[in-house]
mmCIF file of C-alpha atoms in Angstrom:
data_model
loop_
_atom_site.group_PDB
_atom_site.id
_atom_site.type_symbol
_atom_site.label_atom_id
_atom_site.label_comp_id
_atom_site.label_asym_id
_atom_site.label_seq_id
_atom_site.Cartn_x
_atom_site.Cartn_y
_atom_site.Cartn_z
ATOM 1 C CA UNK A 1 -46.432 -4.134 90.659
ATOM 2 C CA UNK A 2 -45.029 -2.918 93.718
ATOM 3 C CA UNK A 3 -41.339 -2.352 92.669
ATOM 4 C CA UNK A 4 -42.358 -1.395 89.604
ATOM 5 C CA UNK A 5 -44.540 1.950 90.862
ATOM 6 C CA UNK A 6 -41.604 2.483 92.829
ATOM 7 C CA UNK A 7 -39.303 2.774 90.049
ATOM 8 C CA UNK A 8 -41.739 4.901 88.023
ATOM 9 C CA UNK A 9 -42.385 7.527 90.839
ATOM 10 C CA UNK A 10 -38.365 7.771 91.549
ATOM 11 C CA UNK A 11 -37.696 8.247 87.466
ATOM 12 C CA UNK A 12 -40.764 10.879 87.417
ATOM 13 C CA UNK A 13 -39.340 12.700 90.519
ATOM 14 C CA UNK A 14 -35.833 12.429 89.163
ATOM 15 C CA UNK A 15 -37.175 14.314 86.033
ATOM 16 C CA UNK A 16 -39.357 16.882 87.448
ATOM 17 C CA UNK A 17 -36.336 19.723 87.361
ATOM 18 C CA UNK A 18 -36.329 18.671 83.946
ATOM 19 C CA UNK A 19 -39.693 19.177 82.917
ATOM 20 C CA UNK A 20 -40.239 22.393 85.065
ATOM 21 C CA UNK A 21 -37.372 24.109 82.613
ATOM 22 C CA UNK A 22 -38.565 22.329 79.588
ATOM 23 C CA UNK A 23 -41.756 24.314 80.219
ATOM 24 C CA UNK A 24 -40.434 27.546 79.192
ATOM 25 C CA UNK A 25 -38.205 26.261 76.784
ATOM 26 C CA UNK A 26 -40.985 23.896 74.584
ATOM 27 C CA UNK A 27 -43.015 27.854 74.728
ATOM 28 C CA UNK A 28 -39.741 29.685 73.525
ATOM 29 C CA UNK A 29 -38.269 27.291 70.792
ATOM 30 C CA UNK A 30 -42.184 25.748 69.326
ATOM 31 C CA UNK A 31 -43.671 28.890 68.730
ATOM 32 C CA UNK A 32 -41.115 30.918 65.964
ATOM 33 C CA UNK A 33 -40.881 27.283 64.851
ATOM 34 C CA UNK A 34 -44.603 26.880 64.464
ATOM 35 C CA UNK A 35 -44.718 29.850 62.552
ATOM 36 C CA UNK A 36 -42.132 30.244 60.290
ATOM 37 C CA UNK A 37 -42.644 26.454 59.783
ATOM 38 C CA UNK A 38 -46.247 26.690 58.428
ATOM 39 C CA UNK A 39 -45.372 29.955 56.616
ATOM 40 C CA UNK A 40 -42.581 28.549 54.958
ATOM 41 C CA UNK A 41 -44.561 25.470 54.091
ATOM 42 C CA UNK A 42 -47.593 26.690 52.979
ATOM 43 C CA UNK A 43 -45.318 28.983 50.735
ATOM 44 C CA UNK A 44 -43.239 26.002 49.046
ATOM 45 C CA UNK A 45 -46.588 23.926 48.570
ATOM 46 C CA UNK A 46 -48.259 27.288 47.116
ATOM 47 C CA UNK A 47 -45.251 27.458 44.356
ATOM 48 C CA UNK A 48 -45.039 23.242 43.738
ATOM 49 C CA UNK A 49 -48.911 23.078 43.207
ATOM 50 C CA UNK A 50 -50.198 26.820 41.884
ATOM 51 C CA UNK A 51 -47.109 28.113 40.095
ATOM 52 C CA UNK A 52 -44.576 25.517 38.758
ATOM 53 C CA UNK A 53 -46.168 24.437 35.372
ATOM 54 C CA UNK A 54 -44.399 20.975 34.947
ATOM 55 C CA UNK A 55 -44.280 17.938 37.763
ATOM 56 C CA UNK A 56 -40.457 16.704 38.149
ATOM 57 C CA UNK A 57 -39.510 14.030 40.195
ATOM 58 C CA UNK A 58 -37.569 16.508 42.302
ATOM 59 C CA UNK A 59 -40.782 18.474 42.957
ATOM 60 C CA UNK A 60 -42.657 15.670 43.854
ATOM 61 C CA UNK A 61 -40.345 14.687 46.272
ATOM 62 C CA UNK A 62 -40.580 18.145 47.574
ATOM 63 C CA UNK A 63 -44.089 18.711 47.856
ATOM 64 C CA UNK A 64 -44.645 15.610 49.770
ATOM 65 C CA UNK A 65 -41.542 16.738 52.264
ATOM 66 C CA UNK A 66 -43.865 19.923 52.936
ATOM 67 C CA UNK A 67 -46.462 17.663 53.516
ATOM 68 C CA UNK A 68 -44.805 15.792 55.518
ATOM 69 C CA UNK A 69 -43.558 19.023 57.666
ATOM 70 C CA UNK A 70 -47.088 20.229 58.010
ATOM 71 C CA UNK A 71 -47.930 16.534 59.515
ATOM 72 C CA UNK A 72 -45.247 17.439 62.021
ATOM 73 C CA UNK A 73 -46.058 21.004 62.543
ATOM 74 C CA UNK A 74 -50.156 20.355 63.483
ATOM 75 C CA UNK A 75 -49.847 18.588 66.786
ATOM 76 C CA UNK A 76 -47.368 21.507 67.907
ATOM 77 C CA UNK A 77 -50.263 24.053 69.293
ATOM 78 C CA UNK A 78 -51.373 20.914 71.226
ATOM 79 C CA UNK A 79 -47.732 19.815 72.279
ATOM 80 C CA UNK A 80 -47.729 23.513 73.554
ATOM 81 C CA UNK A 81 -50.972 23.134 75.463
ATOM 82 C CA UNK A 82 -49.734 19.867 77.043
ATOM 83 C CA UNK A 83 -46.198 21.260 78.444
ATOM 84 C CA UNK A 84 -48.409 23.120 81.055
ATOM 85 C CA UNK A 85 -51.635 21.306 81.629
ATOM 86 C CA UNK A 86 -52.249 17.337 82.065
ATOM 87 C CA UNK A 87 -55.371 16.432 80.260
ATOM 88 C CA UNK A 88 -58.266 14.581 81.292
ATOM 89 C CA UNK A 89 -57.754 10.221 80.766
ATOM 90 C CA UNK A 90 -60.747 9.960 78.664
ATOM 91 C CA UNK A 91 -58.868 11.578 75.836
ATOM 92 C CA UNK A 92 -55.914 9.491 75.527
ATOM 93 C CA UNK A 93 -57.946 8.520 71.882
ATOM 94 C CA UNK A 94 -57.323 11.728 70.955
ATOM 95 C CA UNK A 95 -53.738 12.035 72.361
ATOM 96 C CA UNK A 96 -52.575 9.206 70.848
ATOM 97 C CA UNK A 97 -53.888 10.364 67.420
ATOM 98 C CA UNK A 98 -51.665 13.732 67.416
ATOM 99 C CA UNK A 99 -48.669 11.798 68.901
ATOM 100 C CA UNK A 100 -49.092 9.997 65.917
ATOM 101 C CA UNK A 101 -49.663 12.661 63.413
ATOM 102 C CA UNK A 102 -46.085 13.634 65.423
ATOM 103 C CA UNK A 103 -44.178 10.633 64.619
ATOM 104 C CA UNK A 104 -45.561 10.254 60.970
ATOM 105 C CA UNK A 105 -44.411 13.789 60.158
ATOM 106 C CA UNK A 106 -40.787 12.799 61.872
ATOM 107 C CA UNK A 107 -40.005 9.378 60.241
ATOM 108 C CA UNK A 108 -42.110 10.606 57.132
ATOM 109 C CA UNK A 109 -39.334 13.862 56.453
ATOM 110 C CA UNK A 110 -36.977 11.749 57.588
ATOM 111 C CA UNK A 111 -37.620 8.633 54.463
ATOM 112 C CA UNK A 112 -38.240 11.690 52.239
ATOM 113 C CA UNK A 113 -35.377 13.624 52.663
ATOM 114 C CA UNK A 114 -33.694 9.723 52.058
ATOM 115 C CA UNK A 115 -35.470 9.378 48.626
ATOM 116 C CA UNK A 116 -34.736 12.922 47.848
ATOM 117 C CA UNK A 117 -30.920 11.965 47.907
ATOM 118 C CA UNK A 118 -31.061 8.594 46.269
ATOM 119 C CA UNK A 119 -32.845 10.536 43.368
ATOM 120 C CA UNK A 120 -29.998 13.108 43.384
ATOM 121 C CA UNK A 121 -27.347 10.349 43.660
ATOM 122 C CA UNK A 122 -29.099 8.628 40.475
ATOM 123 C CA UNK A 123 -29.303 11.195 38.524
ATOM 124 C CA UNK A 124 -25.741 12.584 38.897
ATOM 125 C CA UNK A 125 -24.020 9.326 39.352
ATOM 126 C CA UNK A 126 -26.013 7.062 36.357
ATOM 127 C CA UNK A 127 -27.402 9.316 34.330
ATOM 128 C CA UNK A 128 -28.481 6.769 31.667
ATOM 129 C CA UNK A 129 -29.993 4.228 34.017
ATOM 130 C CA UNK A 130 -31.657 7.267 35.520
ATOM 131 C CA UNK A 131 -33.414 7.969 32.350
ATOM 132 C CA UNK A 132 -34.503 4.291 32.597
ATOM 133 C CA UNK A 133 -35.675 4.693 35.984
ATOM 134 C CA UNK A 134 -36.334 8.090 36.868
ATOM 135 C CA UNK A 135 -39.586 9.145 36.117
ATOM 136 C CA UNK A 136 -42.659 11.332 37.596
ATOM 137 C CA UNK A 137 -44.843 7.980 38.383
ATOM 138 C CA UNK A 138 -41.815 6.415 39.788
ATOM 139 C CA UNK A 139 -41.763 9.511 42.081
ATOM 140 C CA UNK A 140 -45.392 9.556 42.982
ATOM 141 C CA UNK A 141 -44.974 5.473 43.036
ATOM 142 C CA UNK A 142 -42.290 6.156 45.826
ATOM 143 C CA UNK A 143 -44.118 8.754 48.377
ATOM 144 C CA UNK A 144 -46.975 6.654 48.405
ATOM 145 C CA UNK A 145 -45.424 3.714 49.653
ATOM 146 C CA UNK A 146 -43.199 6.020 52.254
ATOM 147 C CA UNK A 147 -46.579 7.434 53.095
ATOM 148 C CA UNK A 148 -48.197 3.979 53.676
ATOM 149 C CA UNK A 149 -45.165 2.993 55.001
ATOM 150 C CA UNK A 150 -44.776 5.160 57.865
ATOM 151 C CA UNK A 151 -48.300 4.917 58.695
ATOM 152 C CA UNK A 152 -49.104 1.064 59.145
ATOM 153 C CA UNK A 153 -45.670 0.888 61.301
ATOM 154 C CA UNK A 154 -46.094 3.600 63.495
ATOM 155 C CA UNK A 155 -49.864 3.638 64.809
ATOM 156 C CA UNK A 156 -50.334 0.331 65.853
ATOM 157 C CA UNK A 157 -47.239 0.837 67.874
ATOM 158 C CA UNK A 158 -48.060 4.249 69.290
ATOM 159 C CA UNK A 159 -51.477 4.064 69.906
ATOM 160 C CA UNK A 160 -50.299 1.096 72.875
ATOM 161 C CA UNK A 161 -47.840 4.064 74.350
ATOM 162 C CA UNK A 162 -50.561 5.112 77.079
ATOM 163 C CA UNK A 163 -52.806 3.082 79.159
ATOM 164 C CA UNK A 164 -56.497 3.839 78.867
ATOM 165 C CA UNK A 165 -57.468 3.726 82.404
ATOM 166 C CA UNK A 166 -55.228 6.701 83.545
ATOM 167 C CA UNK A 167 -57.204 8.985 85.230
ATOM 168 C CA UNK A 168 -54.482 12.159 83.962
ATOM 169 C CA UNK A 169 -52.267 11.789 81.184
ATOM 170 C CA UNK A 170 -49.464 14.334 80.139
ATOM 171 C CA UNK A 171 -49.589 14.353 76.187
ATOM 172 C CA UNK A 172 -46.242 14.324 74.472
ATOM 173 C CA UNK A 173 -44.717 13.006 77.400
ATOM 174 C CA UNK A 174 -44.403 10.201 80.194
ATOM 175 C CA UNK A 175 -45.028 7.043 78.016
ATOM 176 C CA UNK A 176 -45.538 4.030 79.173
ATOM 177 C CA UNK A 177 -42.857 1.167 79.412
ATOM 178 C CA UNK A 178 -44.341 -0.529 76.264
ATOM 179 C CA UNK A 179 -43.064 2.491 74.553
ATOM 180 C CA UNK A 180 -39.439 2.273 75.980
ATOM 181 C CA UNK A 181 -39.959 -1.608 75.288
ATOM 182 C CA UNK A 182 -36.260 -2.819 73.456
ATOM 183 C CA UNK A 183 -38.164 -4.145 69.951
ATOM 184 C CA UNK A 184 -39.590 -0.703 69.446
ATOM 185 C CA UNK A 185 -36.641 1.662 70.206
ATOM 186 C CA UNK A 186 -34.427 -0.900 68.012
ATOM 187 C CA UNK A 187 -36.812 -0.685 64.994
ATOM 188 C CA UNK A 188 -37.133 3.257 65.661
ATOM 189 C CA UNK A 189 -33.179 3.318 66.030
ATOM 190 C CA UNK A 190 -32.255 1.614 62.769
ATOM 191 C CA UNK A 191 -35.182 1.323 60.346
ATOM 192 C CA UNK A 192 -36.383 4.982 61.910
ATOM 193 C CA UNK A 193 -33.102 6.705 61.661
ATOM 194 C CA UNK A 194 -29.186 4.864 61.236
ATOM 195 C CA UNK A 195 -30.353 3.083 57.914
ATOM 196 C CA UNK A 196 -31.734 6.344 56.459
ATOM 197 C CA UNK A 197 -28.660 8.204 57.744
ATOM 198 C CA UNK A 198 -26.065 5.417 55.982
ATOM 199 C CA UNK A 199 -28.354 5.688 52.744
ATOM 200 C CA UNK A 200 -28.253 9.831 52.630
ATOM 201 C CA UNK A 201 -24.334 10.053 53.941
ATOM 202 C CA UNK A 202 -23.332 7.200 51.025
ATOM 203 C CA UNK A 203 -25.362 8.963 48.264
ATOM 204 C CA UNK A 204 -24.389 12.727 48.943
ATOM 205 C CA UNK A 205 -20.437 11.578 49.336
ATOM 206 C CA UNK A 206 -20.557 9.138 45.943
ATOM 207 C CA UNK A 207 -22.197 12.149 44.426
ATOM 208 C CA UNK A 208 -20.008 14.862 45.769
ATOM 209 C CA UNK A 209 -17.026 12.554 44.477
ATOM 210 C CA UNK A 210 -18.893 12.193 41.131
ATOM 211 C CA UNK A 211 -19.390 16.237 40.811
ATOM 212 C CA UNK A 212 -15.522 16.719 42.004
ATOM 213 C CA UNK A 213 -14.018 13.696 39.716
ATOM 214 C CA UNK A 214 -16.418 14.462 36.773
ATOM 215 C CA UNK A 215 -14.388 17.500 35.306
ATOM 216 C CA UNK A 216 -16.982 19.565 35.492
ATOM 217 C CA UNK A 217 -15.472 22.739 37.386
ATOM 218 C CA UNK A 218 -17.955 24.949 36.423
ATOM 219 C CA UNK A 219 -20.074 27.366 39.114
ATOM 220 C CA UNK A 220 -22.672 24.879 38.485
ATOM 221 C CA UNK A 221 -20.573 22.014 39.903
ATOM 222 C CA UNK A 222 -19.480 23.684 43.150
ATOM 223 C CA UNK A 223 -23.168 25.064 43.619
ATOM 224 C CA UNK A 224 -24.150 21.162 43.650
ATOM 225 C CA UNK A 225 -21.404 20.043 45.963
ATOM 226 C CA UNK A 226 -22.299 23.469 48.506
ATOM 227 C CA UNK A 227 -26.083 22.730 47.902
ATOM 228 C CA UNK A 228 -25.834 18.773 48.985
ATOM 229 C CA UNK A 229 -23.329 19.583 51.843
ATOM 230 C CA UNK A 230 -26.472 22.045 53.276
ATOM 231 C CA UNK A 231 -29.010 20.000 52.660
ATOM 232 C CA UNK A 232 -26.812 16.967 54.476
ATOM 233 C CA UNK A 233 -26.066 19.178 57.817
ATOM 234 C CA UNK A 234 -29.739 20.155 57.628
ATOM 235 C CA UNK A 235 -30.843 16.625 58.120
ATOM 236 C CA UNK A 236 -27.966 15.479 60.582
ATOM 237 C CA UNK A 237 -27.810 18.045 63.096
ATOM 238 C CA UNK A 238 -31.368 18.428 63.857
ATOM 239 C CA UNK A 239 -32.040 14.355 64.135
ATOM 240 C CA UNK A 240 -28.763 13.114 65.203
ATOM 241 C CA UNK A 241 -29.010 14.585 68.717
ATOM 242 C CA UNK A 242 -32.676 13.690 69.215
ATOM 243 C CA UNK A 243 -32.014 9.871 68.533
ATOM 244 C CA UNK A 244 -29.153 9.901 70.982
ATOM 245 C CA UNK A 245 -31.302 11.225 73.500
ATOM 246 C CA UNK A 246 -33.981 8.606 73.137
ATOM 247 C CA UNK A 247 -31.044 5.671 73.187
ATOM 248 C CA UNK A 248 -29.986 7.182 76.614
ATOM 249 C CA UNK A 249 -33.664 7.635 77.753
ATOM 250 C CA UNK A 250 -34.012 3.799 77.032
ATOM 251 C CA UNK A 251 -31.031 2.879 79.033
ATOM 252 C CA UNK A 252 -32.657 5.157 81.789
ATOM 253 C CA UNK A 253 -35.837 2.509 81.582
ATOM 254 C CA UNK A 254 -33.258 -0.297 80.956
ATOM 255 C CA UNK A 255 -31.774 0.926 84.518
ATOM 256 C CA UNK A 256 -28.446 1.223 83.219
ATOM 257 C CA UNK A 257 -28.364 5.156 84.887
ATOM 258 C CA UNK A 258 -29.434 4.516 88.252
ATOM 259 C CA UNK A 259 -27.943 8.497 89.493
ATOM 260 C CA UNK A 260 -30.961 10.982 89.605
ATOM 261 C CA UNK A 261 -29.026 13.493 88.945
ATOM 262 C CA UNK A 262 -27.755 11.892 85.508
ATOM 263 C CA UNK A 263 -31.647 10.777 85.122
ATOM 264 C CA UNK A 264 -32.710 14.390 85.359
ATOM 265 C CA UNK A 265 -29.866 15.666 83.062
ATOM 266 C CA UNK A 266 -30.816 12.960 79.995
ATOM 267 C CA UNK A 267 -34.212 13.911 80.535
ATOM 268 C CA UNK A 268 -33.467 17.525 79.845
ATOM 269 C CA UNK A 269 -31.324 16.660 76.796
ATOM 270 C CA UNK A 270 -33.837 14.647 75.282
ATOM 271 C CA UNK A 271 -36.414 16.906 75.423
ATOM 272 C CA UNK A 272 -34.238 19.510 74.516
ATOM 273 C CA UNK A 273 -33.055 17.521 71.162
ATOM 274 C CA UNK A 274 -36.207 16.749 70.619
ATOM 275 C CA UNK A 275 -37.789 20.310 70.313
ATOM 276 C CA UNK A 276 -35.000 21.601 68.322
ATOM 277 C CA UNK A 277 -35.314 18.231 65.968
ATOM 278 C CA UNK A 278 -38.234 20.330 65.216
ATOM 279 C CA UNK A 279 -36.510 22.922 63.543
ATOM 280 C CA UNK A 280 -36.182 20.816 60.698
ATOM 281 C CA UNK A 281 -39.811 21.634 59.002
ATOM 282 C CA UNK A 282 -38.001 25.116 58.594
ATOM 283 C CA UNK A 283 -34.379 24.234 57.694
ATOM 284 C CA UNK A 284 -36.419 21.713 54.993
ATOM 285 C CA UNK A 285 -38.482 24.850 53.800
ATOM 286 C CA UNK A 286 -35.247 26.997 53.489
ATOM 287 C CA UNK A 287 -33.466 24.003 51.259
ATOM 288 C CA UNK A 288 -36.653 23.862 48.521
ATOM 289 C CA UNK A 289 -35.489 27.149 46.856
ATOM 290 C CA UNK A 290 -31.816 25.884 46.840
ATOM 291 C CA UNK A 291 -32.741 22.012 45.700
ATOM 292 C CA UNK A 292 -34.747 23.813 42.920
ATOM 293 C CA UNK A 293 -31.606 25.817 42.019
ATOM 294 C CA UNK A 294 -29.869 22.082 42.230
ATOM 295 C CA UNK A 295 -32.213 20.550 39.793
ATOM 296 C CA UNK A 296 -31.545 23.235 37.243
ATOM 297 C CA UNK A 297 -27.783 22.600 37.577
ATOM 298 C CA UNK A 298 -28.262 19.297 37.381
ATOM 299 C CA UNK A 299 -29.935 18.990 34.740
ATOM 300 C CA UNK A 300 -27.127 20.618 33.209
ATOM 301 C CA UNK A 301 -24.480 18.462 33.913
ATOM 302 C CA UNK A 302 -26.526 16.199 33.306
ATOM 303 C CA UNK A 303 -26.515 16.410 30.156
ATOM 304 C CA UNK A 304 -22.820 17.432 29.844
ATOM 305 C CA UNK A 305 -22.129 13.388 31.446
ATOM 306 C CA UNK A 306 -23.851 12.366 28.667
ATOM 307 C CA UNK A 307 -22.145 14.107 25.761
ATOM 308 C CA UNK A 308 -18.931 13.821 27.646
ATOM 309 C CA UNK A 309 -19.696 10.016 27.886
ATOM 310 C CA UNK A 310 -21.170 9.919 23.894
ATOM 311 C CA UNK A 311 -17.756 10.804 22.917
ATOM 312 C CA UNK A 312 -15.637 8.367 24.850
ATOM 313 C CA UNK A 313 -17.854 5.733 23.606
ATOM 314 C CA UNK A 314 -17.477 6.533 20.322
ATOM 315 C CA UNK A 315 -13.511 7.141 20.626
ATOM 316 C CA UNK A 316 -13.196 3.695 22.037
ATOM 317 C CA UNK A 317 -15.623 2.222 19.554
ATOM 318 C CA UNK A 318 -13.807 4.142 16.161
ATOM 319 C CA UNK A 319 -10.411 2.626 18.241
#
């Protein structure tokens, strides 16, 4: 035990710059992002369940992204709270639970915004197996399981992150080696974030080629192709930055950075990444209007593939 408190206390003092300037950061960035966040949100979920008339697949998938983004945006009042005040060890019940809530809301937007593309890529792409396929139960089918999902993997793993005889614990922060552990960042690197980003990347590209190859060179078409490059930056800068940062936090723990200075300077970037990675719950919010304005086109080409298609068939057949 004795090297191993040793190593802890030099890692916490090699991050304590770190979290001293995180402290006014966390206030500055989570607060506009708490707001317009649950604004923006509340807004979109207002619209999907008061206003739109008839449930799409698209809108499905939409309304449980909000969802999702709300998850995310809850714990942030007490993520706030924690950046400046340890809290007492008997709550680590109730710390764990809106870590949780945390990394449901993450991984949840994250399989979402995944499905959201696949859908896309279906229906653009294979228009008539989408009409096999594609359906509003398939799309309620789908968030369930992501919902179910991304709960039953990530509390039972979580809720070990903290010991339960710590006398002071600092929420959000400081986890305990079992959460550093090499099983759980490689499941959180690639089933958490690198296989969702291959699936998104492959589906927008095969259905920006589609849109540019199709012949369609209508407004409509280059609205798509602007719409999916947006709604692809929007998911890889705010997540692609944060997962570095937690690989090079893990080779901090795996002792591969033994400098304190380079210690205190990945422990700044992750945190950092991490509280802009945040800023997705409002970059989603921004991209419902535009998706919306997507489906509409889409639906138009759409059915322009399968005229267009129709009549080569029945060339080739009268041939």
């Amino acid at each position: 035990m004795g090297p191993r408190l040793n190593r802890l206390s030099c890692r916490e003092n090699c991050t304590d710059q770190a979290d001293q300037l995180m402290k006014v950061l966390e206030l500055v960035i989570y607060i506009p992002v708490f707001v317009v966040g649950l604004l923006l949100n509340v807004a979109a979920l207002l619209v999907f369940c008061v206003y739109l008339k008839k449930w799409t697949e698209s809108t499905i998938y939409m309304t449980s992204l909000a969802l999702m983004d709300l998850l995310l945006l809850l714990p942030l009042p007490s993520k706030m709270h924690a950046v400046n005040h340890e809290w007492d060890g008997t709550l680590w019940p109730l710390c764990s639970f809106l870590e949780n809530l945390y990394f449901v809301g993450t991984y949840g937007s994250i399989y979402m915004i995944t499905c959201i593309a696949v859908d896309r890529w279906l229906a653009i792409c294979h228009p008539f197996k989408a009409k096999q396929l594609r359906s509003p139960r398939a799309a309620v089918i789908s968030c369930l399981g992501i919902w179910v999902l991304v709960i039953s993997a990530t509390f039972p793993v979580t809720f070990r992150f903290r010991e339960s005889n710590q006398s002071k614990i600092h929420c959000f922060h400081r986890f305990s080696e079992k959460g550093w552990s090499p099983a759980v960042i490689s499941c959180v690197m690639f089933f958490g974030f690198l296989g969702p980003v291959v699936v998104v990347v492959l589906c927008s590209a095969h259905t920006i080629s589609a849109l540019q190859q199709s012949g369609q060179r209508s407004s409509q078409s280059r609205a798509c192709v602007k719409i999916i490059c947006s709604s692809l930056c929007a998911f890889l800068l705010p997540f692609t930055p944060s997962h570095l940062g937690i690989f090079l936090q893990f080779l901090v723990h795996q002792n591969v950075f033994q400098d304190c200075e380079a210690k205190s300077r990945i422990s700044l970037f992750l945190q950092l990444t991490m509280c802009l990675s945040n800023i997705s719950c409002c970059l989603d919010a921004l991209c419902y209007y535009f998706i919306a304005h997507e489906v509409r086109n889409t639906k138009t080409l759409i059915r322009r593939t399968l005229s267009s298609q129709r009549r080569a068939t029945c060339s080739s057949s009268e041939l």
